[in-house]
XYZ file of C-alpha atoms in Angstrom:
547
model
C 0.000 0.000 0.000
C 0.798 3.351 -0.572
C -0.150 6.614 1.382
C -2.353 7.856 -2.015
C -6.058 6.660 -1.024
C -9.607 6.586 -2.679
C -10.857 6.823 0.529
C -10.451 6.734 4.200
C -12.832 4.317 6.218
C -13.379 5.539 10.383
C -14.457 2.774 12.033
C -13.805 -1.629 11.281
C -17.399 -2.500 12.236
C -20.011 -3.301 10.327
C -20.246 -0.507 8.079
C -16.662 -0.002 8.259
C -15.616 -3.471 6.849
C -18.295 -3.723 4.750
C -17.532 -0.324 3.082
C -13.924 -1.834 2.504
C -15.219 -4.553 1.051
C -17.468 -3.029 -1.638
C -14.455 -0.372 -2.623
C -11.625 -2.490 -2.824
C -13.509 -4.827 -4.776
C -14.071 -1.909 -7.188
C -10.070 -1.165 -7.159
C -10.246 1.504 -4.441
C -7.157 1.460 -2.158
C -8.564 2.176 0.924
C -7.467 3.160 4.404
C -9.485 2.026 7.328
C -8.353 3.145 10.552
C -9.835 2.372 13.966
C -9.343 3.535 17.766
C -8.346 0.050 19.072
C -6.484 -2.880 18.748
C -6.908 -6.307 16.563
C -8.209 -9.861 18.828
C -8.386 -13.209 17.769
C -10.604 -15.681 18.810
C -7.494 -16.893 21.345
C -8.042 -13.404 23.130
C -11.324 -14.419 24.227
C -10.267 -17.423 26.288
C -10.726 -18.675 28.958
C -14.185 -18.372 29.013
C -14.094 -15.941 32.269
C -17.099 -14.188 32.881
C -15.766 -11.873 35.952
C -12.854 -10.306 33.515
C -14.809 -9.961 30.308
C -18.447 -9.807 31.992
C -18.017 -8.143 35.424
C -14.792 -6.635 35.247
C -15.911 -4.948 31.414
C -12.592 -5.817 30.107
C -14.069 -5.804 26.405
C -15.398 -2.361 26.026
C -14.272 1.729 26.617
C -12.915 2.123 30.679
C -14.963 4.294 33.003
C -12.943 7.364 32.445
C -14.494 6.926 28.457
C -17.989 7.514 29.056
C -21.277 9.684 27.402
C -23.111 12.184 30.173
C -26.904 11.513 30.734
C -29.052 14.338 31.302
C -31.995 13.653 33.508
C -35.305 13.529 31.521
C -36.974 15.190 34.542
C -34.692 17.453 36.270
C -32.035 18.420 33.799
C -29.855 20.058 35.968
C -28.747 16.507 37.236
C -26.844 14.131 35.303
C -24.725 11.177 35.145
C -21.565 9.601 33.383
C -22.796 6.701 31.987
C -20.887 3.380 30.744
C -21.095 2.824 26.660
C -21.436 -1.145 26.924
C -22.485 -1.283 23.713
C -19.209 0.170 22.024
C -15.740 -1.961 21.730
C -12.960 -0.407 20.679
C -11.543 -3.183 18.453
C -10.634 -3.766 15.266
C -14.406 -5.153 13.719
C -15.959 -3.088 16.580
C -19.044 -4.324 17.780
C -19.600 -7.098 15.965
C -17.141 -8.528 17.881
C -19.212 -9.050 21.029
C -23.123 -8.805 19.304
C -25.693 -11.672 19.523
C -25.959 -11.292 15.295
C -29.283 -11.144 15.526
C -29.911 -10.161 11.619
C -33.564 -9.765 10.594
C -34.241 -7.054 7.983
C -35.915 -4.074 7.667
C -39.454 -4.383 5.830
C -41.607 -2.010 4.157
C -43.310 -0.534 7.061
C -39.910 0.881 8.320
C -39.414 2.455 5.137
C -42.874 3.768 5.055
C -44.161 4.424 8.324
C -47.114 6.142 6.679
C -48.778 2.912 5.562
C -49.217 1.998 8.996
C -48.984 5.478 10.862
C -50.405 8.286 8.824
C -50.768 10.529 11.556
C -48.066 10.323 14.379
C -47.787 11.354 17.796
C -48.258 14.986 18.464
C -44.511 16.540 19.253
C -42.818 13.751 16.900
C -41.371 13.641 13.413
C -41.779 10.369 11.758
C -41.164 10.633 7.935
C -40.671 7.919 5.403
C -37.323 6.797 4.391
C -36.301 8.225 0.829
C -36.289 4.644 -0.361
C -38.522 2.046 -0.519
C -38.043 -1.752 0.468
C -38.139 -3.382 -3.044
C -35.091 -0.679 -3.792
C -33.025 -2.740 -0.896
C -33.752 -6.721 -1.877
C -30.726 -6.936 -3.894
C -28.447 -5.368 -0.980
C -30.181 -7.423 1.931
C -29.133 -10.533 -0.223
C -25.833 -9.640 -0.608
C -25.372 -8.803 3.002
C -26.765 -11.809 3.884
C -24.281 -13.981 2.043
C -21.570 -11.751 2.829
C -22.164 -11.752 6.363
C -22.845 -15.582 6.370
C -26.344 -15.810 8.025
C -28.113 -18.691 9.143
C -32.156 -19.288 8.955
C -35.072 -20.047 6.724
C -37.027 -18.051 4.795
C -40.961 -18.248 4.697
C -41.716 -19.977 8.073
C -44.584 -17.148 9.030
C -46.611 -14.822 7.579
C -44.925 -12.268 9.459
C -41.531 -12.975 8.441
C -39.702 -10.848 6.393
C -40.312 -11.417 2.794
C -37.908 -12.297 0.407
C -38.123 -12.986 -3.353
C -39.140 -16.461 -4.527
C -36.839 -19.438 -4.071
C -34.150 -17.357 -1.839
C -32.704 -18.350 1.423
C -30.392 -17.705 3.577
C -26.334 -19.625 2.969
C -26.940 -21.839 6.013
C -29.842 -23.359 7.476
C -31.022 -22.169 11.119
C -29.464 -23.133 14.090
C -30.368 -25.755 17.087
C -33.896 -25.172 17.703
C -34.393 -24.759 21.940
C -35.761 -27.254 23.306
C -38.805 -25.121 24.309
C -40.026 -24.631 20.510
C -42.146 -27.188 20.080
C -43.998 -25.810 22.915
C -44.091 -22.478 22.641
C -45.062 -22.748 18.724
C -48.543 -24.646 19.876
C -48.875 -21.950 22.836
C -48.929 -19.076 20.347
C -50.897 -21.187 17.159
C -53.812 -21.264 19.736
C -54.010 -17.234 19.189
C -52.942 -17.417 15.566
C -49.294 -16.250 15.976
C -46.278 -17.980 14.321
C -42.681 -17.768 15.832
C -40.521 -18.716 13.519
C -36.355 -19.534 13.672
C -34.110 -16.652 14.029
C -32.005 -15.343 11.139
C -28.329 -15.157 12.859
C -24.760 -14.636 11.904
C -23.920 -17.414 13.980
C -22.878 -20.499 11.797
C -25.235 -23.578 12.034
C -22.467 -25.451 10.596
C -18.659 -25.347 8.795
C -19.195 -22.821 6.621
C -16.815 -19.895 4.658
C -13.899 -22.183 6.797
C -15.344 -20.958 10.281
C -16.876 -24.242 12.405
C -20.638 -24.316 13.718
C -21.411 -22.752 17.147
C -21.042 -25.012 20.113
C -23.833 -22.981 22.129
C -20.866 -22.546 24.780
C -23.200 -19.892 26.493
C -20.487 -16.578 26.238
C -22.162 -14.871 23.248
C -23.621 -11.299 23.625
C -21.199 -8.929 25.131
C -18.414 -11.285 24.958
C -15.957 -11.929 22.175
C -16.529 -15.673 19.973
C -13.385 -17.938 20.956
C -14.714 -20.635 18.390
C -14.815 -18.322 15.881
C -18.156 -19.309 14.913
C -19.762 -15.596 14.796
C -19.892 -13.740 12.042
C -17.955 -10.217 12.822
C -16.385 -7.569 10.296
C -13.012 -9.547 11.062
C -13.639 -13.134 9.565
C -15.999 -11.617 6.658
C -15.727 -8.237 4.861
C -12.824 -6.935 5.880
C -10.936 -10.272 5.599
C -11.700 -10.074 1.962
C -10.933 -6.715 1.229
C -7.587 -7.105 3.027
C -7.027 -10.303 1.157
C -7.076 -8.161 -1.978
C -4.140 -5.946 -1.550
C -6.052 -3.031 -1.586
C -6.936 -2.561 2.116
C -4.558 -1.220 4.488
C -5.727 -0.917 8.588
C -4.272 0.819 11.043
C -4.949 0.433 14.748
C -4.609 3.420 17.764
C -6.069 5.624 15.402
C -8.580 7.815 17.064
C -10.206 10.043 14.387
C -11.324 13.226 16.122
C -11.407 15.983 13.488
C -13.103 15.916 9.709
C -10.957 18.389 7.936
C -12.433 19.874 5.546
C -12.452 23.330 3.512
C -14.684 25.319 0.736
C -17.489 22.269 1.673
C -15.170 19.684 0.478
C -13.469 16.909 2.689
C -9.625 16.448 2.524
C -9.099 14.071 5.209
C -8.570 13.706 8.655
C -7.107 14.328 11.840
C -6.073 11.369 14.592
C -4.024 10.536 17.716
C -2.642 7.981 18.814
C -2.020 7.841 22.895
C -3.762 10.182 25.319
C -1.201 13.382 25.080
C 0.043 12.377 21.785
C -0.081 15.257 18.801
C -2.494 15.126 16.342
C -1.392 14.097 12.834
C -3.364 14.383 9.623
C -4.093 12.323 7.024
C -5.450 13.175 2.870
C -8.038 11.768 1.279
C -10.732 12.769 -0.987
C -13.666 10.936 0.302
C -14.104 10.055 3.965
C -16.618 7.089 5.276
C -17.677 7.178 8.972
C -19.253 4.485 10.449
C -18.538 4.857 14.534
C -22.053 4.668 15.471
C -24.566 7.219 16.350
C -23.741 8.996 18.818
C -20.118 8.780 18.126
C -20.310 9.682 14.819
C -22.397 13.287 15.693
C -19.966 13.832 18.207
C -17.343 13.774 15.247
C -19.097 16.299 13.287
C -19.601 18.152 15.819
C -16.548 19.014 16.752
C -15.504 18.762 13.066
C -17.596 22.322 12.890
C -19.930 20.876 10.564
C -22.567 23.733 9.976
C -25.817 21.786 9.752
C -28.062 22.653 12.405
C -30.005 19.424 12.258
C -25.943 17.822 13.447
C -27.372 15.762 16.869
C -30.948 15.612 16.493
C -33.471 13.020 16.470
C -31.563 10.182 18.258
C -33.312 7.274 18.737
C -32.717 4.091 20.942
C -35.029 1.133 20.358
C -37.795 1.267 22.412
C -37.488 -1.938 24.632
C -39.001 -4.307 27.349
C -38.468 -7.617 28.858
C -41.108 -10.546 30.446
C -39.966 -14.071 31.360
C -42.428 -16.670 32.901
C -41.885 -19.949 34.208
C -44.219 -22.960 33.802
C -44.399 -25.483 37.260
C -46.165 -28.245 35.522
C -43.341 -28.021 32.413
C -40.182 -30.249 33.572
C -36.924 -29.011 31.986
C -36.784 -28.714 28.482
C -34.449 -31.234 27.739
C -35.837 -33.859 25.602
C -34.108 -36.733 27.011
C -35.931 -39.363 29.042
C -35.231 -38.133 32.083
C -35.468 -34.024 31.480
C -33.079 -33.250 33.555
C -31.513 -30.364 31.851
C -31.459 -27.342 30.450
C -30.363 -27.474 26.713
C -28.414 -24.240 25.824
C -28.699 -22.824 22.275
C -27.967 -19.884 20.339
C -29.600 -16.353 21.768
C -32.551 -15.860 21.267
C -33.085 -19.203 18.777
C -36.871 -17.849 17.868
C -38.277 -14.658 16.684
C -41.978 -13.371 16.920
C -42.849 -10.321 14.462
C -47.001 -11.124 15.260
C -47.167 -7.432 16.935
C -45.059 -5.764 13.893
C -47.824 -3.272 13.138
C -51.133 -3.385 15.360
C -54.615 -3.512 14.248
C -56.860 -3.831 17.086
C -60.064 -2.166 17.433
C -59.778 -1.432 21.132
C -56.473 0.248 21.053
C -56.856 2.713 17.869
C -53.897 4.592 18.930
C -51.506 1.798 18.695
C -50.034 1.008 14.884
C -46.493 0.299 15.207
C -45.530 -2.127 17.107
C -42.212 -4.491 17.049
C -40.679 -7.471 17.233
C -39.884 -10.288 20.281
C -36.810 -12.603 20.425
C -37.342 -15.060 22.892
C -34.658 -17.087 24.651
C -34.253 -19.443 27.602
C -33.554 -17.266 30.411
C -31.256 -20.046 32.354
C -29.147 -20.790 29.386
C -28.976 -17.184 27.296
C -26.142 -16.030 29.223
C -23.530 -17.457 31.543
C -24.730 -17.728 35.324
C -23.640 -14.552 36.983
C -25.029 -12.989 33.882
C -28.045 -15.138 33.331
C -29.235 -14.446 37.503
C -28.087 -10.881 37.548
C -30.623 -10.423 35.402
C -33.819 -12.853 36.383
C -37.193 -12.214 38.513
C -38.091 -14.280 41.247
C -42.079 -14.395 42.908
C -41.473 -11.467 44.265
C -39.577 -9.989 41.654
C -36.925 -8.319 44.067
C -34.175 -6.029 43.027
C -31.679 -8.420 43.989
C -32.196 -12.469 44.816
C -30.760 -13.521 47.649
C -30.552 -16.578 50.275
C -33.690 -18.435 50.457
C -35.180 -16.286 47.184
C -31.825 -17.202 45.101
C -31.817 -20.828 46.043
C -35.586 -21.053 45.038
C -35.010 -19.414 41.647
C -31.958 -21.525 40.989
C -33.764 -24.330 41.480
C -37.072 -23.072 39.740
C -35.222 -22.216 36.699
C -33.237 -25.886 36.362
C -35.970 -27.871 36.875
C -38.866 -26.111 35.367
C -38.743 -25.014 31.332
C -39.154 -20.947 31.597
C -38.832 -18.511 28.765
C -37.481 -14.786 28.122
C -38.918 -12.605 25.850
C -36.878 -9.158 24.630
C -38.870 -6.700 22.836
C -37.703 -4.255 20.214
C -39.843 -1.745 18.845
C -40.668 1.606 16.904
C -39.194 4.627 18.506
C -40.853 8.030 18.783
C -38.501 10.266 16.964
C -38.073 13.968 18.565
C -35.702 16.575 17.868
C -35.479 17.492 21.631
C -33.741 13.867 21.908
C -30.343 14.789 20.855
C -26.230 14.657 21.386
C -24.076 17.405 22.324
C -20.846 18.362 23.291
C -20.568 18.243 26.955
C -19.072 21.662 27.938
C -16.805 20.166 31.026
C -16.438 16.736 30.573
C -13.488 15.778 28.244
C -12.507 12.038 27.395
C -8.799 10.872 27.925
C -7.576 12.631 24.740
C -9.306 15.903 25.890
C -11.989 16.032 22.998
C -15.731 16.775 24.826
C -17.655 13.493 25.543
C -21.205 13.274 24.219
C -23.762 15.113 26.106
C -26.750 12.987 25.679
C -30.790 14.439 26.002
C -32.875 11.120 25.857
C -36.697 10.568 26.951
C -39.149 8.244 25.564
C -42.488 9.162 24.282
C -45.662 8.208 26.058
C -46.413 5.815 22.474
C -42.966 4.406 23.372
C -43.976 3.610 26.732
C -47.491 2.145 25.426
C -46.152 0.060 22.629
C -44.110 -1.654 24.860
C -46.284 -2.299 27.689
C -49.281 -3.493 25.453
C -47.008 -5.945 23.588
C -45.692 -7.656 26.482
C -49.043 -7.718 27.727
C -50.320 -9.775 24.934
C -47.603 -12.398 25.046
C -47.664 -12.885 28.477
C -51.222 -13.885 28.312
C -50.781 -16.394 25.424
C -48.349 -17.246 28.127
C -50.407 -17.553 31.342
C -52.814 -18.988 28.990
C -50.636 -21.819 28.477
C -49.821 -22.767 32.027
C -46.931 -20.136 32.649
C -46.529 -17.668 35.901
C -44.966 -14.451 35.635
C -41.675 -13.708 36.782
C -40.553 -10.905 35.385
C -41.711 -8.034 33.743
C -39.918 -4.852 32.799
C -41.866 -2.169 30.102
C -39.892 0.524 28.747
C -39.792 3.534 30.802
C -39.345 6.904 30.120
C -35.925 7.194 30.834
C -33.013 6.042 28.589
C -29.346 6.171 29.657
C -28.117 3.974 26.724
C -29.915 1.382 25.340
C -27.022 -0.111 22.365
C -28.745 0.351 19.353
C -29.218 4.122 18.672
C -30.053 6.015 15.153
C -30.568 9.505 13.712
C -28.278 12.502 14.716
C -27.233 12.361 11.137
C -30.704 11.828 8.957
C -30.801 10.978 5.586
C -33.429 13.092 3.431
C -33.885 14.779 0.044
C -34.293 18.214 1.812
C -30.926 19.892 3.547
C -33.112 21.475 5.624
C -34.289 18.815 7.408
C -31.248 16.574 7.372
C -27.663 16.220 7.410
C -27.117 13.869 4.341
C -28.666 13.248 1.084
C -29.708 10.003 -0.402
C -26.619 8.351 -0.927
C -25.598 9.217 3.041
C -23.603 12.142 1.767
C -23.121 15.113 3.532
C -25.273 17.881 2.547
C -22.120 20.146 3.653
C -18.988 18.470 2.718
C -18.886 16.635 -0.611
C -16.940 13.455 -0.110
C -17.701 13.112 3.448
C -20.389 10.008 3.468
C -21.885 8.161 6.641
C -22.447 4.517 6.532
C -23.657 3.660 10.496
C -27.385 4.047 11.896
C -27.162 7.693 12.114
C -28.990 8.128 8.278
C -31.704 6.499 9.473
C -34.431 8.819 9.505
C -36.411 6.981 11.679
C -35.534 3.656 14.406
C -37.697 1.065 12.447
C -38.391 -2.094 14.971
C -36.033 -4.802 14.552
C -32.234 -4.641 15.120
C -30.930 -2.388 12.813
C -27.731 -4.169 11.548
C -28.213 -5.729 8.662
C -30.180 -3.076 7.432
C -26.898 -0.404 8.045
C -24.718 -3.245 6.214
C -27.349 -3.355 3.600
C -26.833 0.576 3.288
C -23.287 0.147 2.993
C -22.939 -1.647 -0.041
C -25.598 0.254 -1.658
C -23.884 3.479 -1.022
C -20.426 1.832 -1.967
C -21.722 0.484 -4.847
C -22.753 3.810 -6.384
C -20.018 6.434 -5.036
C -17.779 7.889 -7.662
């Protein structure tokens, strides 16, 4: 490689690596440079879940953090832990669940199923539609090596005849035979998860081993599909892809509304050094990535506004007259699987008669709640009968026991997001990070339809539940508070009109030609799945047309 680039990539996650793979593959040389260091699988062993679960080796330390502002009072706030960032070379990816669904076409047009929004929210369509995206979905679906099956429900995402995914799904639970009846009897269908978790040897990575340590810890089988065994392993395999680690981008330069590179440091204290290129990709998430324009002086006043985090809520139940799931003769155990091994998109857009305000509604994944996580992880977060803040002594031993010999299930909700301008990022005017650039200053509340959605869904599963013999352990709705739920949007809106967002159709900056983003932050609105494959989809469209 030389030091003449196409293009500079911030950021080796998902939009990151596949950006590099799209442009080298078109004979770009590219640059991608990222804030941490490079892992292997070997990294992530042993499987210790006090030093990568407890002890947070995996993701930015405390002095790294965002600032809260209080949704109530906002003269009080609070430094608050980004769990969902790792600063690694494939970023994120590299300690997700891959849980890969797409985007359908009431994300893209929220008007078909919301003509008139809340009052104090802006909710517009997506300047695409989603027949313009099959092609892309496809090809992030290969690239990114997902396993499922296509056309088990009605509510699935559709897909064009004949297509499915490279691998076939993984394990089902034991619990699925079950919990498919329980929901038949009020017409829903779950159906088997899309993941980027293999099923089986595939693209020379082995098949998962449902060793437990999945979400928020790194893959030591190497199983999980990340930007480091997939994109960017091709487009470094070419030649044509360079990536440099300890590069902290903080500055955009630019000048006469044209980009000509960037600015980075290395080390806390280090000087800044600059770097040319004519077009610059960012894809650092969210938050981070309005922070970098907004310190990059980027004139556009819409820089910050509209973040979104998925609205969210959690229910698990546990069923005395159900023995463990295990299927052997003597159910004795709890089989582990993959995360969240079935979906439920039943409650994607509501139509019921006696709830008229209610249209958009989201998705479930549902998972065992004693094997999703490893034990400290899996009990940290459980309910007991009494649902106490903490389980402890008699309360613990009962739970333990409850959930090993009894089957139980976990249900996470993700859904549509109330988009407001008030919700927003900022420079924090005191608080610097270790390399003295301002940390994000972060205005978050939820909207009362947030707050509804989620409380209305969970109420309809749980009774299909309850219905089927289950009791209630747990049950969180979203509230209106938000500290920093992982998957955020907007700041940096796509739109046909500069005067109501920051880049154009192609995710280019309205302001600075050549300066394109490729994470979440285009996203005019928070649709209701997880938004991944939908930001990789982006990426190679955008890549695929930039001259």
């Amino acid at each position: 490689m030389t030091d003449r680039f196409d293009a500079i990539i911030v950021g080796s996650g998902a939009g990151g690596g596949s950006a590099a793979r799209v442009l080298t593959r078109r004979g770009w040389n590219v640059l991608v440079l990222e804030k941490g260091q490079r892992r292997t699988a070997e990294d992530f062993l042993p499987y210790d879940e006090i030093h990568f679960g407890e002890h947070k080796a995996l993701i930015p330390p405390p002095e790294d953090i965002n600032v809260y502002v209080d949704p109530v009072d906002p003269t009080k706030t609070k430094k608050v832990e980004r769990w969902w960032i790792a600063n690694m070379v494939g970023g994120s990816t590299m300690l997700w669940e891959a849980n890969l669904p797409r985007y359908t076409e009431e994300d893209f047009t929220l008007s078909s199923v919301m003509p008139t929004p809340p009052a104090g929210t802006s909710m517009p369509d997506w300047p695409w539609r989603y027949a313009d995206w099959h092609d892309y979905f496809e090809e992030a679906e290969w690239e990114w090596a997902v396993s499922g099956r296509t056309n088990q429900s009605y509510a699935q995402e559709p897909t064009r005849s004949g297509y499915d995914y490279p691998m076939p799904p993984l394990r089902p639970h034991g619990s699925t035979p079950f919990l498919t009846a329980a929901f038949a009897s009020a017409g829903f269908i779950p159906y088997l998860s899309p993941r980027g978790i293999n099923s089986r040897t595939f693209d020379s990575r082995p098949g998962c081993p449902f060793c437990g340590f999945c979400q928020g810890y790194g893959c030591a089988v190497n199983d999980r599909a990340s930007s480091t065994n997939t994109v960017l392993a091709r487009a470094l395999r070419t030649g044509r892809c360079e990536v440099r680690t300890g590069h902290y981008v903080t500055r955009i330069v630019h000048e006469k509304r044209k980009v000509i590179g960037v600015e980075w440091v290395g080390e806390p204290g280090s000087k800044p050094q600059f770097i040319k290129a004519s077009r610059v990709f960012v894809s650092i998430q969210a938050i981070e990535s309005a922070r970098l324009f907004l310190y990059s002086e980027i004139m556009n006043p819409n820089v910050g506004k509209y973040l979104t985090y998925h609205t969210k809520g959690t229910a698990e139940l546990t069923f005395p007259k159900q023995r463990a799931w295990d299927d052997g003769p003597d159910q004795r155990y709890q089989p582990k699987t993959s995360l969240g091994s079935l979906q439920l998109r039943d409650l994607y857009v509501i139509r019921d008669k006696k709830r008229p305000e209610l249209s958009k509604g989201g998705k479930f994944s549902i998972y065992d709640p004693m094997t999703v996580a490893p034990p400290i992880k899996a009990i940290a977060r459980t309910g007991g009968k009494q649902m106490p803040a903490d389980l402890w002594g008699r309360d613990l031993v009962d739970r333990l026991i409850e959930l090993r010999d009894q089957g139980g299930v976990q249900f996470s909700f993700t859904g549509e997001t109330m988009s407001m301008a008030d919700n927003r990022v900022e420079l924090d005017p005191v608080i610097k990070d270790p390399w003295g650039i301002p940390s994000a200053r972060i205005f978050y509340k939820h909207h009362q339809y947030d707050l509804d959605i989620s409380k209305y869904c969970l109420d309809r599963v749980v009774q299909i539940m309850t219905d089927a013999g289950g009791e209630l352990r747990k049950l969180d709705p979203q509230k209106i508070a938000n500290d920093g739920y992982g998957h955020n949007h907007g700041t940096l809106r796509a739109g046909k009109d500069p005067e109501q967002s920051v880049l154009d159709e192609n995710c280019q900056s309205h302001d600075v030609d050549g300066l394109y983003v490729l994470d979440c932050s285009f996203m005019p609105t928070a649709g209701a799945s997880n938004p991944t494959l939908t930001l990789i989809a982006n990426a190679f469209r955008v890549c695929a047309q930039v001259k």
